[in-house]
Tab-separated table of C-alpha atoms in Angstrom:
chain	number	residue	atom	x	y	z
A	3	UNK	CA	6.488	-90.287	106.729
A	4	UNK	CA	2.864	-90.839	105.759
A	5	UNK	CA	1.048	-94.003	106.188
A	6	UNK	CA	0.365	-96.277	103.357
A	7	UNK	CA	-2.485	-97.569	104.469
A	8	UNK	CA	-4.288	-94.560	105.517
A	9	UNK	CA	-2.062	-91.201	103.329
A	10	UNK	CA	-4.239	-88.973	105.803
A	11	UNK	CA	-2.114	-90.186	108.486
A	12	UNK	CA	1.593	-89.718	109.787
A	13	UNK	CA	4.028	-92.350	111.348
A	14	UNK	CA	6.040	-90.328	113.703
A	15	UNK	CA	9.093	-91.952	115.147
A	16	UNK	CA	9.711	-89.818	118.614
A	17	UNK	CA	12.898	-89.585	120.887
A	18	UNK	CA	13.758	-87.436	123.806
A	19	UNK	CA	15.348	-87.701	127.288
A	20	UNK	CA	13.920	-86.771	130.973
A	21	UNK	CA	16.107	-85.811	133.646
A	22	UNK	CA	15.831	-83.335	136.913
A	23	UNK	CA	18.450	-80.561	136.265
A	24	UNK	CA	18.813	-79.713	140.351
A	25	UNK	CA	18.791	-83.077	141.109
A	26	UNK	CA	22.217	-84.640	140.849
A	27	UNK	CA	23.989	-88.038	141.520
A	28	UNK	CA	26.285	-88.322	143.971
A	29	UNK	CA	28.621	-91.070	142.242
A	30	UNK	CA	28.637	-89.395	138.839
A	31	UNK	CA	30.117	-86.077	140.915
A	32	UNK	CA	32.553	-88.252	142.366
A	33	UNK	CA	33.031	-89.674	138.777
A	34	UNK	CA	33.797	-86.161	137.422
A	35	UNK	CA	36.023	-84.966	140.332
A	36	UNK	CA	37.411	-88.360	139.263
A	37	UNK	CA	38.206	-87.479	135.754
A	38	UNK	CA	39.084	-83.353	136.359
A	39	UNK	CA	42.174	-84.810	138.533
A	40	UNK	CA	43.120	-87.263	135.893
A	41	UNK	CA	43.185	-84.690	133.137
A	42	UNK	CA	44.562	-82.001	135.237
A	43	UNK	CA	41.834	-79.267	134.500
A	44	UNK	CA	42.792	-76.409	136.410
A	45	UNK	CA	39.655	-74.660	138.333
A	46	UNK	CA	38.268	-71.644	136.404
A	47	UNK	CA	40.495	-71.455	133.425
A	48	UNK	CA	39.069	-72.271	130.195
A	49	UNK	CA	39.271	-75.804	129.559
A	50	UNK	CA	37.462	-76.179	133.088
A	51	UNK	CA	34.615	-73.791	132.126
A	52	UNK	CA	34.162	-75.681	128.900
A	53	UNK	CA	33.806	-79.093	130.973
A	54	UNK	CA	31.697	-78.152	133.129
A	55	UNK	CA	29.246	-76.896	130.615
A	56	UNK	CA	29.623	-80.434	128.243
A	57	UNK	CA	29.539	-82.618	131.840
A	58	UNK	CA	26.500	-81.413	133.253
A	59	UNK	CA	24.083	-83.493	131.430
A	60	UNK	CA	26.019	-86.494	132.484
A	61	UNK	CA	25.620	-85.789	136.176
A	62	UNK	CA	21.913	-84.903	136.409
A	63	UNK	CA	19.021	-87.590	137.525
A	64	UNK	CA	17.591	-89.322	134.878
A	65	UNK	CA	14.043	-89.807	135.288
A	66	UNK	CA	13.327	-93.398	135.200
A	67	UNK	CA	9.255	-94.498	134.483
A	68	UNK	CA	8.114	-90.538	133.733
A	69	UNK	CA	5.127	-90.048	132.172
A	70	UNK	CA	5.441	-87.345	129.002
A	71	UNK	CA	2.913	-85.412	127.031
A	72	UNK	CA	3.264	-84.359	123.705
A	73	UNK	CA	1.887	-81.715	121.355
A	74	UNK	CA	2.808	-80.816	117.637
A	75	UNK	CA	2.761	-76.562	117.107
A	76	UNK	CA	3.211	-74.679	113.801
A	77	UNK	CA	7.093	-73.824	113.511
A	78	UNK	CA	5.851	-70.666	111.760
A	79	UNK	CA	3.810	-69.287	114.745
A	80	UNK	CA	6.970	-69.230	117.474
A	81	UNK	CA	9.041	-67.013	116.603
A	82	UNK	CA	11.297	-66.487	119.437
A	83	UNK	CA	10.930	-70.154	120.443
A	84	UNK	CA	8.494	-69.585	123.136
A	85	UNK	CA	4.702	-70.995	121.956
A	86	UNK	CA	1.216	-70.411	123.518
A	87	UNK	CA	-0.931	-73.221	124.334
A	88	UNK	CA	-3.299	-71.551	121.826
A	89	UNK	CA	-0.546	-72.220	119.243
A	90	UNK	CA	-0.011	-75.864	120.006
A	91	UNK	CA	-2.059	-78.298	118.395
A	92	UNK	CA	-5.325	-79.878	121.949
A	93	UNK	CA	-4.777	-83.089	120.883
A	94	UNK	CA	-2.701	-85.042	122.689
A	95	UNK	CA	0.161	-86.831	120.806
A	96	UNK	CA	1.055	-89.198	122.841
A	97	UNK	CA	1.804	-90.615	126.503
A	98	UNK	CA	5.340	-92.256	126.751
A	99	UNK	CA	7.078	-93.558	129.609
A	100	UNK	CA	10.819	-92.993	129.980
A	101	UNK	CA	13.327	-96.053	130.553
A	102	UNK	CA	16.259	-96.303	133.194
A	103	UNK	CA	18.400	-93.864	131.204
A	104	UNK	CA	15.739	-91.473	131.028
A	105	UNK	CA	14.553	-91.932	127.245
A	106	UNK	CA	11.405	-92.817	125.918
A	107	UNK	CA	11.146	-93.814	121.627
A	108	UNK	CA	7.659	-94.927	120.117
A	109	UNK	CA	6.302	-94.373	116.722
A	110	UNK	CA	3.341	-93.133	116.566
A	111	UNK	CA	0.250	-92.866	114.135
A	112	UNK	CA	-0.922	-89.524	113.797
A	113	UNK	CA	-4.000	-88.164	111.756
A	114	UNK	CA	-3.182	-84.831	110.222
A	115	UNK	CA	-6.265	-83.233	111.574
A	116	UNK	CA	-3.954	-82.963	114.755
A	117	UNK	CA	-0.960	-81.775	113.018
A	118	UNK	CA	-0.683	-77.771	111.912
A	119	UNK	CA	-1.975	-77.267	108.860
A	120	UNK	CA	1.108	-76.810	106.704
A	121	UNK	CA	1.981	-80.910	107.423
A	122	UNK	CA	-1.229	-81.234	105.163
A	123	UNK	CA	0.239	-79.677	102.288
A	124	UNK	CA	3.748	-80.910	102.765
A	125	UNK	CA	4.096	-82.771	99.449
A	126	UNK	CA	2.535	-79.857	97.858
A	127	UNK	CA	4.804	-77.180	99.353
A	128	UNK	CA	7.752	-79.124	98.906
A	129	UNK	CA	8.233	-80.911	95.586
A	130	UNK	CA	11.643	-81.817	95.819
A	131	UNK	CA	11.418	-84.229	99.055
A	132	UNK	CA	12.620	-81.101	101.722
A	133	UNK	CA	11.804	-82.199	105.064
A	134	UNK	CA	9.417	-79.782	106.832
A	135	UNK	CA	10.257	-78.762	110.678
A	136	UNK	CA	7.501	-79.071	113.174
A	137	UNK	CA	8.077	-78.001	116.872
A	138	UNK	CA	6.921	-80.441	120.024
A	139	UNK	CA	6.326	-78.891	122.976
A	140	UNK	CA	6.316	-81.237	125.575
A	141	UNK	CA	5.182	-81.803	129.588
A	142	UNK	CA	5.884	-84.275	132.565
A	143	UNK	CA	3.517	-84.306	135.041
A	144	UNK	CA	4.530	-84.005	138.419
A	145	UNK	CA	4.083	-87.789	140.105
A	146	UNK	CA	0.837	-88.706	141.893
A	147	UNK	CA	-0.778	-85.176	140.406
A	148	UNK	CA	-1.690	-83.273	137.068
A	149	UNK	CA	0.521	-80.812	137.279
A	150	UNK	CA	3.095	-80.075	135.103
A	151	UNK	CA	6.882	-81.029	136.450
A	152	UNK	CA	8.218	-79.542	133.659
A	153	UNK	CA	7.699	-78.211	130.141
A	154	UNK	CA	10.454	-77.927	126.981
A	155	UNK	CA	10.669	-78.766	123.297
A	156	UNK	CA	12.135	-80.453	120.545
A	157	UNK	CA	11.753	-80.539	116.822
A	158	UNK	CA	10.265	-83.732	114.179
A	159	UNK	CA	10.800	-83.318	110.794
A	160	UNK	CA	8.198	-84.822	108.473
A	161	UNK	CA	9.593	-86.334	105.606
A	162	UNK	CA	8.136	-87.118	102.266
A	163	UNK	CA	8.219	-90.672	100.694
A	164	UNK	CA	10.414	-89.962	98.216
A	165	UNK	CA	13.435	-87.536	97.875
A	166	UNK	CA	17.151	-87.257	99.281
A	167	UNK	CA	18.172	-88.875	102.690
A	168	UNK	CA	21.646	-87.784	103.726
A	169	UNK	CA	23.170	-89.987	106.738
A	170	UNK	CA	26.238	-88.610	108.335
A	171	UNK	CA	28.443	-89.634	110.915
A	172	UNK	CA	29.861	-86.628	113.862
A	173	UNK	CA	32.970	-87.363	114.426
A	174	UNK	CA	36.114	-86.156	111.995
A	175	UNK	CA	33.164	-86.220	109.544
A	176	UNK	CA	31.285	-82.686	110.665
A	177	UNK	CA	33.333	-81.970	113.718
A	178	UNK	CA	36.792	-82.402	114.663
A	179	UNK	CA	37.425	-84.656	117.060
A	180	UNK	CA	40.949	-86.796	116.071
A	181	UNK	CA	39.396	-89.738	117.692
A	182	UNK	CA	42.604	-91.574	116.373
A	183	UNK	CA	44.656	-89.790	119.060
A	184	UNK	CA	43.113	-90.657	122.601
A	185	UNK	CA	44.612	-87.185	124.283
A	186	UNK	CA	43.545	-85.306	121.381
A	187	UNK	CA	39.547	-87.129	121.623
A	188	UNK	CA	39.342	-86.753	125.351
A	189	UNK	CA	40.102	-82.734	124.528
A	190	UNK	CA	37.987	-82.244	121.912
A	191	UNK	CA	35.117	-83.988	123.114
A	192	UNK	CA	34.861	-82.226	126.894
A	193	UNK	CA	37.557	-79.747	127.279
A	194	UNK	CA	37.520	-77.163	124.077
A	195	UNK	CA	34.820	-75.597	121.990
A	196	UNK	CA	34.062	-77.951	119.133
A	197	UNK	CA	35.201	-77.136	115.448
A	198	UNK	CA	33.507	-77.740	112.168
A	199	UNK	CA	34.942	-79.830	109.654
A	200	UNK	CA	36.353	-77.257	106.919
A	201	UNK	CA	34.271	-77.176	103.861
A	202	UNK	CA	31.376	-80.011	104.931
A	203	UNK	CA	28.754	-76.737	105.888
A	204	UNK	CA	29.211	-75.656	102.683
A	205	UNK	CA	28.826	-79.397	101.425
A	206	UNK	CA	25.463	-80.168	103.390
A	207	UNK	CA	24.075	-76.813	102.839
A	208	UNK	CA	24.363	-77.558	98.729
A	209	UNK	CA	22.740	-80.690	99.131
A	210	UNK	CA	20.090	-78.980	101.710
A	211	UNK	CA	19.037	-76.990	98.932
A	212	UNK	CA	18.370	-79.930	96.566
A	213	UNK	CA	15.900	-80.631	99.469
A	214	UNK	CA	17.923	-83.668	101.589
A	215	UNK	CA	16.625	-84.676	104.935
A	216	UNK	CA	19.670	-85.030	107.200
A	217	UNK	CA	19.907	-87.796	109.749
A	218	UNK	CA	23.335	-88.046	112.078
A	219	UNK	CA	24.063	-91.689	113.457
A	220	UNK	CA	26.958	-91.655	115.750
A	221	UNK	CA	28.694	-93.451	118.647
A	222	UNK	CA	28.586	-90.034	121.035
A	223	UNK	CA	26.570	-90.262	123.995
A	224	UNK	CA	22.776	-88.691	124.273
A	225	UNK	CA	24.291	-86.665	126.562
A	226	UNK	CA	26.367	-84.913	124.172
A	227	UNK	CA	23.245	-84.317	121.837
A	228	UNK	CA	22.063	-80.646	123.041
A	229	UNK	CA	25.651	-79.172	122.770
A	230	UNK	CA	25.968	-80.966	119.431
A	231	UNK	CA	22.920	-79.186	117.858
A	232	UNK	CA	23.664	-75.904	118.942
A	233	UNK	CA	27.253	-76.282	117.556
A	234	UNK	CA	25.562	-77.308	114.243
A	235	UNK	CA	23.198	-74.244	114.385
A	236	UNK	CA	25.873	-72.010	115.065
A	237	UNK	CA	27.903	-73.300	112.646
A	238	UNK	CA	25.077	-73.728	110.151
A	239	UNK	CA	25.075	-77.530	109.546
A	240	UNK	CA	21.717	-78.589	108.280
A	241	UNK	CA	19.327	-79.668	111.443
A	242	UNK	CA	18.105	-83.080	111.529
A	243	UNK	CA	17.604	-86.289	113.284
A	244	UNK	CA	19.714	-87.752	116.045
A	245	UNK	CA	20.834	-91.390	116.799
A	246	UNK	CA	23.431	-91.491	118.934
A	247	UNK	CA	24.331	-94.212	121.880
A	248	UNK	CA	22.781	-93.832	125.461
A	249	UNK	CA	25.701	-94.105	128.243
A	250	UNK	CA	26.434	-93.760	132.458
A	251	UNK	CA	29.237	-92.008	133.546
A	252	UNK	CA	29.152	-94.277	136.850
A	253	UNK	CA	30.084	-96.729	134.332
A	254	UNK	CA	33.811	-98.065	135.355
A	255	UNK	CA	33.942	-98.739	131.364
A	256	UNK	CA	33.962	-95.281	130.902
A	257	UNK	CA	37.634	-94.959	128.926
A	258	UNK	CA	36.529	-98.056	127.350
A	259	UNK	CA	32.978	-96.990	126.103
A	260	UNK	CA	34.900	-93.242	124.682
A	261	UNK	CA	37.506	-94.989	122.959
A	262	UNK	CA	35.724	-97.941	121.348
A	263	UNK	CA	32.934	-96.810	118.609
A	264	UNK	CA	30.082	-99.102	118.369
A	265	UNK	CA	30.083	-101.428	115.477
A	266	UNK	CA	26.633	-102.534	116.272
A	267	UNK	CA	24.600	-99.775	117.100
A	268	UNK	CA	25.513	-97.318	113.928
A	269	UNK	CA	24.449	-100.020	111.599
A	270	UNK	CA	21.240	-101.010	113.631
A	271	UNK	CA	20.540	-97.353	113.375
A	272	UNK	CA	20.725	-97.042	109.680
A	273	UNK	CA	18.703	-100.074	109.144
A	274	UNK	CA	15.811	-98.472	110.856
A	275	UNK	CA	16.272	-95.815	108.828
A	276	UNK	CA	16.412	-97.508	105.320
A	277	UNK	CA	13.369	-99.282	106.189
A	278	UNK	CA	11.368	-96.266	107.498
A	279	UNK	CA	12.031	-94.618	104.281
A	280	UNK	CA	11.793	-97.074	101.551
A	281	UNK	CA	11.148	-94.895	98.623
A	282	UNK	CA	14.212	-92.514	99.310
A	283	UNK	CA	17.450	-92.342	97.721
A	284	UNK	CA	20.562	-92.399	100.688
A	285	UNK	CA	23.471	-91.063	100.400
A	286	UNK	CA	26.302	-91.991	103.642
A	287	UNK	CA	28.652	-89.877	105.107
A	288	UNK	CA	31.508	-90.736	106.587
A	289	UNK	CA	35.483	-91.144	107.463
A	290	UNK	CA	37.804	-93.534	106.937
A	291	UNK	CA	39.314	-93.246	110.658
A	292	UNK	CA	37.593	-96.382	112.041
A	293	UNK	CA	34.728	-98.605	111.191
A	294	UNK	CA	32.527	-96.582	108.512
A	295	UNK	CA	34.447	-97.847	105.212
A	296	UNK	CA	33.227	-101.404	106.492
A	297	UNK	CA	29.503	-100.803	108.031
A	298	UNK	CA	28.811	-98.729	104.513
A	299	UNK	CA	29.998	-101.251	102.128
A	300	UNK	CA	28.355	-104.142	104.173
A	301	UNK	CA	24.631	-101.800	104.181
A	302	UNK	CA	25.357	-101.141	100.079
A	303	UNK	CA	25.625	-104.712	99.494
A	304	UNK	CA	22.472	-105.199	101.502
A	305	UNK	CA	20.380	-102.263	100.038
A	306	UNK	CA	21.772	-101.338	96.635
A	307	UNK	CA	18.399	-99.755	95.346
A	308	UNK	CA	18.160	-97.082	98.141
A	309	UNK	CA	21.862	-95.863	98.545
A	310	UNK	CA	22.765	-94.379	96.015
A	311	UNK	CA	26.460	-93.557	97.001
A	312	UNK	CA	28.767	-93.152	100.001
A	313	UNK	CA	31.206	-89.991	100.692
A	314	UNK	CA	34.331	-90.472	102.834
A	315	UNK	CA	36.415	-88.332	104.460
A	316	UNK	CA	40.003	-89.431	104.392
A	317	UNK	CA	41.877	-88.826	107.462
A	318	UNK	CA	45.712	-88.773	107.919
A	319	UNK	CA	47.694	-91.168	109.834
A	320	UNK	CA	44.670	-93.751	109.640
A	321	UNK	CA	46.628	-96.316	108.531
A	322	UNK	CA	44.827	-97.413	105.498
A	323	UNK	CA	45.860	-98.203	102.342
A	324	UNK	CA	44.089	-96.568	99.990
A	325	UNK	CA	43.333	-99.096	97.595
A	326	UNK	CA	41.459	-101.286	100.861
A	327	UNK	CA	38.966	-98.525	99.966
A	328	UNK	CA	38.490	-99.792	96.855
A	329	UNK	CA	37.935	-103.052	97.144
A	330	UNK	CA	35.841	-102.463	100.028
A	331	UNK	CA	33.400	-101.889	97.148
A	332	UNK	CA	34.339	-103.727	94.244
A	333	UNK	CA	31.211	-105.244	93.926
A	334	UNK	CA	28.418	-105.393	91.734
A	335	UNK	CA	25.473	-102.568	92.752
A	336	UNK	CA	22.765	-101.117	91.152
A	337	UNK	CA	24.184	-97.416	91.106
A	338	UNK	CA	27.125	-98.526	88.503
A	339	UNK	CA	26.369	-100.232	85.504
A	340	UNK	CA	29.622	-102.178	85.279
A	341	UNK	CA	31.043	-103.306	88.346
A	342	UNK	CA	34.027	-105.031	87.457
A	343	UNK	CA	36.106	-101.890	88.885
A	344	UNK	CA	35.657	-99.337	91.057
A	345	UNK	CA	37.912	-96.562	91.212
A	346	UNK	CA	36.108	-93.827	93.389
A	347	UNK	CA	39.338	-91.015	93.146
A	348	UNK	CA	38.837	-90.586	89.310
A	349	UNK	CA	36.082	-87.973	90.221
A	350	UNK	CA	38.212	-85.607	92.424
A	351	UNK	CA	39.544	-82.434	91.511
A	352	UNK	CA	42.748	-81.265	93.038
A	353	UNK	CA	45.952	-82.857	94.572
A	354	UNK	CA	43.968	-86.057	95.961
A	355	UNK	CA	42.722	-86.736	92.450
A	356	UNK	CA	45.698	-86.179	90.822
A	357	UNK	CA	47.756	-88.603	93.293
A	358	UNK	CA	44.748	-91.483	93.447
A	359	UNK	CA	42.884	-90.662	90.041
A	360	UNK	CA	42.946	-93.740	87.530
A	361	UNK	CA	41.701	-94.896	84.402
A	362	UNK	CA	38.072	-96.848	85.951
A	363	UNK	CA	34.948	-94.493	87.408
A	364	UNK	CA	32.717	-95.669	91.086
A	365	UNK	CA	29.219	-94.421	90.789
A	366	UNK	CA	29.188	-95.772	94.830
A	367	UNK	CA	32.124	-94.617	96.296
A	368	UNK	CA	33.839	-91.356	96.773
A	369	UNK	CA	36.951	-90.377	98.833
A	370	UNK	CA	37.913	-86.606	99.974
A	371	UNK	CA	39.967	-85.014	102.051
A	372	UNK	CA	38.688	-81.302	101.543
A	373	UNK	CA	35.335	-81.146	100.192
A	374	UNK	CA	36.098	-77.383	98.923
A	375	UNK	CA	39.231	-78.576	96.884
A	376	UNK	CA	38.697	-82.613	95.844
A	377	UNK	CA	34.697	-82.464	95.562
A	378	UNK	CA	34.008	-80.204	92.715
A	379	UNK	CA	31.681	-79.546	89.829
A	380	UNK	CA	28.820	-82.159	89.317
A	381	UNK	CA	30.295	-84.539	91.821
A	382	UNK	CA	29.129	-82.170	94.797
A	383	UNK	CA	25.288	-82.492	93.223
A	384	UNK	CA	23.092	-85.210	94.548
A	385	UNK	CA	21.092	-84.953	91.060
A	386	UNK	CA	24.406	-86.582	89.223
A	387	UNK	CA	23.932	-89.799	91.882
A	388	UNK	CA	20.799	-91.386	90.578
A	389	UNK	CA	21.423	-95.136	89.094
A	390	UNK	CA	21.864	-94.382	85.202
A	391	UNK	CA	23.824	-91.048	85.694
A	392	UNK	CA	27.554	-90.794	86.516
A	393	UNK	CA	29.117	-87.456	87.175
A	394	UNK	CA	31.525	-86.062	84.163
């Protein structure tokens, strides 16, 4: 987002991940010969083709203490993805170094001047708060010599002050994962193609159109990330920031780390976020399978003038009473103007709403199971979420 000191400049929050493709650890190949016998993938049938492809990134070197260069270019001029250095902004972004996983974050403070042009205009261009996408094209230099080790590219989205921030969780959210059933996870997660979610494309692409930024926050491992965005591209999920959780699969934790979602990191995550953006209205996305009812009531209390409601996705068998939901948030927030009750199935179409709907109304909380059948009318706009406005 821009600078408030200085509105001719840019603070750029950037993220990425080093690693030598040909250059792979012995211990994680034991690891996965480890976890192919456990699971009893057969060699060249599907599932194993599939596992290979979603393992690989977990047994190549990370680059620990590389050096990276960075340069914005103009989304518009690539085309097939593949940018000139005559396209790419000279000056130089920045110079990270990566940590012992790999990954290097900074934000940065960067004068438009070395953006492409149509950053400049951004507010102008986009009235509504759309995020514009910029492509990074970024080097490693070899060590001990100026030459380039490697060269690839990534994405930042610059994001107006004000507008629509939409923060999803991954899993059983977007993409099917059952992470209530260990087999089932384990399956999903490295052994078949990964399935959208029915309805929530259609859901995101709505409120993509009103001009959201997206940002996913998930326990899933960085490792996971590139296979994750190209299932959201083919799928045609909204693109947008990642924040997942960085992992080893040397680790002897492994079953532990897959099985046990973070209750620390998602909310740390958001935070950031909220306080990066303190002029934009948030809406969270989540399910009701583990831990999101609770981190999304506990960040509403704590920030009740920037999010403005919270979707979740009710999942079977998650042993919940409903009604837990509600008094999750039964409390008093500046998107409902009486908050003596909150009854967040009165809104739903279908059977869900018929079953759950009662007499009260939550301008915070919504639960769904289908977002095609329960989420209808107004109550799939983000326009009927603002503080005075309830949808009818």
């Amino acid at each position: 987002m821009r600078d408030t000191e200085n509105p001719r400049k840019w603070r750029v929050r950037i993220h990425g991940w080093i690693f030598r493709p040909r250059d792979i650890e012995l211990e994680s190949v034991v690891a996965v010969a480890g976890l192919m016998r456990f699971y009893k993938i057969i060699p060249r049938s599907t599932e194993h083709a599939v596992f290979l492809r979603r393992i690989q990134n977990f047994v190549f070197k990370n680059r620990k203490g590389a050096s990276v260069m960075l340069r914005c270019c103009d989304l518009q001029n690539i085309g097939d993805g593949a940018a000139s250095k005559s396209e790419c902004g000279v000056a130089l972004l920045s110079s990270l170094t990566s940590d012992k996983f790999g990954h290097f974050e900074r934000e940065e403070l960067v004068h438009e001047c070395e953006l492409p042009p149509t950053v400049a205009t951004i507010h102008e261009s986009r009235p509504t708060g759309a995020p514009l996408a910029v492509s990074v094209r970024t080097a490693v230099p070899r060590e001990g010599s100026g030459v380039k080790e490697g060269e690839s590219s990534g994405t930042i989205f610059f994001i107006p002050a004000t507008g629509w921030s939409v923060v999803s969780d991954i899993d059983d959210t977007v993409k099917v994962t059952q992470v209530l059933e260990r087999e089932e996870l384990i399956q999903n997660t490295f052994m078949r193609e990964f399935t959208a979610v029915p309805g929530m494309q259609r859901l995101f692409q709505g409120w993509a159109s009103e001009g959201a930024a997206f940002h996913y926050v998930s326990s899933s491992p960085w490792q996971l990330q590139p296979e994750i965005a190209e299932f959201f591209a083919r799928c045609g999920l909204p693109g947008g920031s990642f924040h997942l959780r960085d992992f080893d699969i040397r680790n002897r934790n492994f079953f532990k780390y897959m099985f046990t979602k973070s209750t620390k990191s998602k909310p740390r995550a958001i935070e950031s976020l909220l306080e990066s953006f303190p002029g934009r209205s948030f809406v969270l996305v989540g399910d009701s399978g583990e831990k999101d009812p609770e981190i999304y009531a506990e960040l509403a209390r704590k920030h009740p003038d920037q999010i403005k409601h919270v979707f979740l996705r009710r999942l079977p068998g998650d042993g919940r009473d409903p009604r837990d939901l509600e008094q999750l948030f039964n409390f008093k927030h500046a998107a409902r103007d009486q908050a003596d009750r909150c009854d967040p199935w009165s809104e739903l179409g279908g059977e869900l709403g018929g079953e759950l709907g009662g007499d009260g109304g939550c301008r915070l909380l919504t639960v769904f199971e289908d977002p095609d059948r329960d989420l209808v009318g107004p109550s799939r706009k983000l326009s009927t979420l603002s503080n005075n406005q309830q949808p009818p």
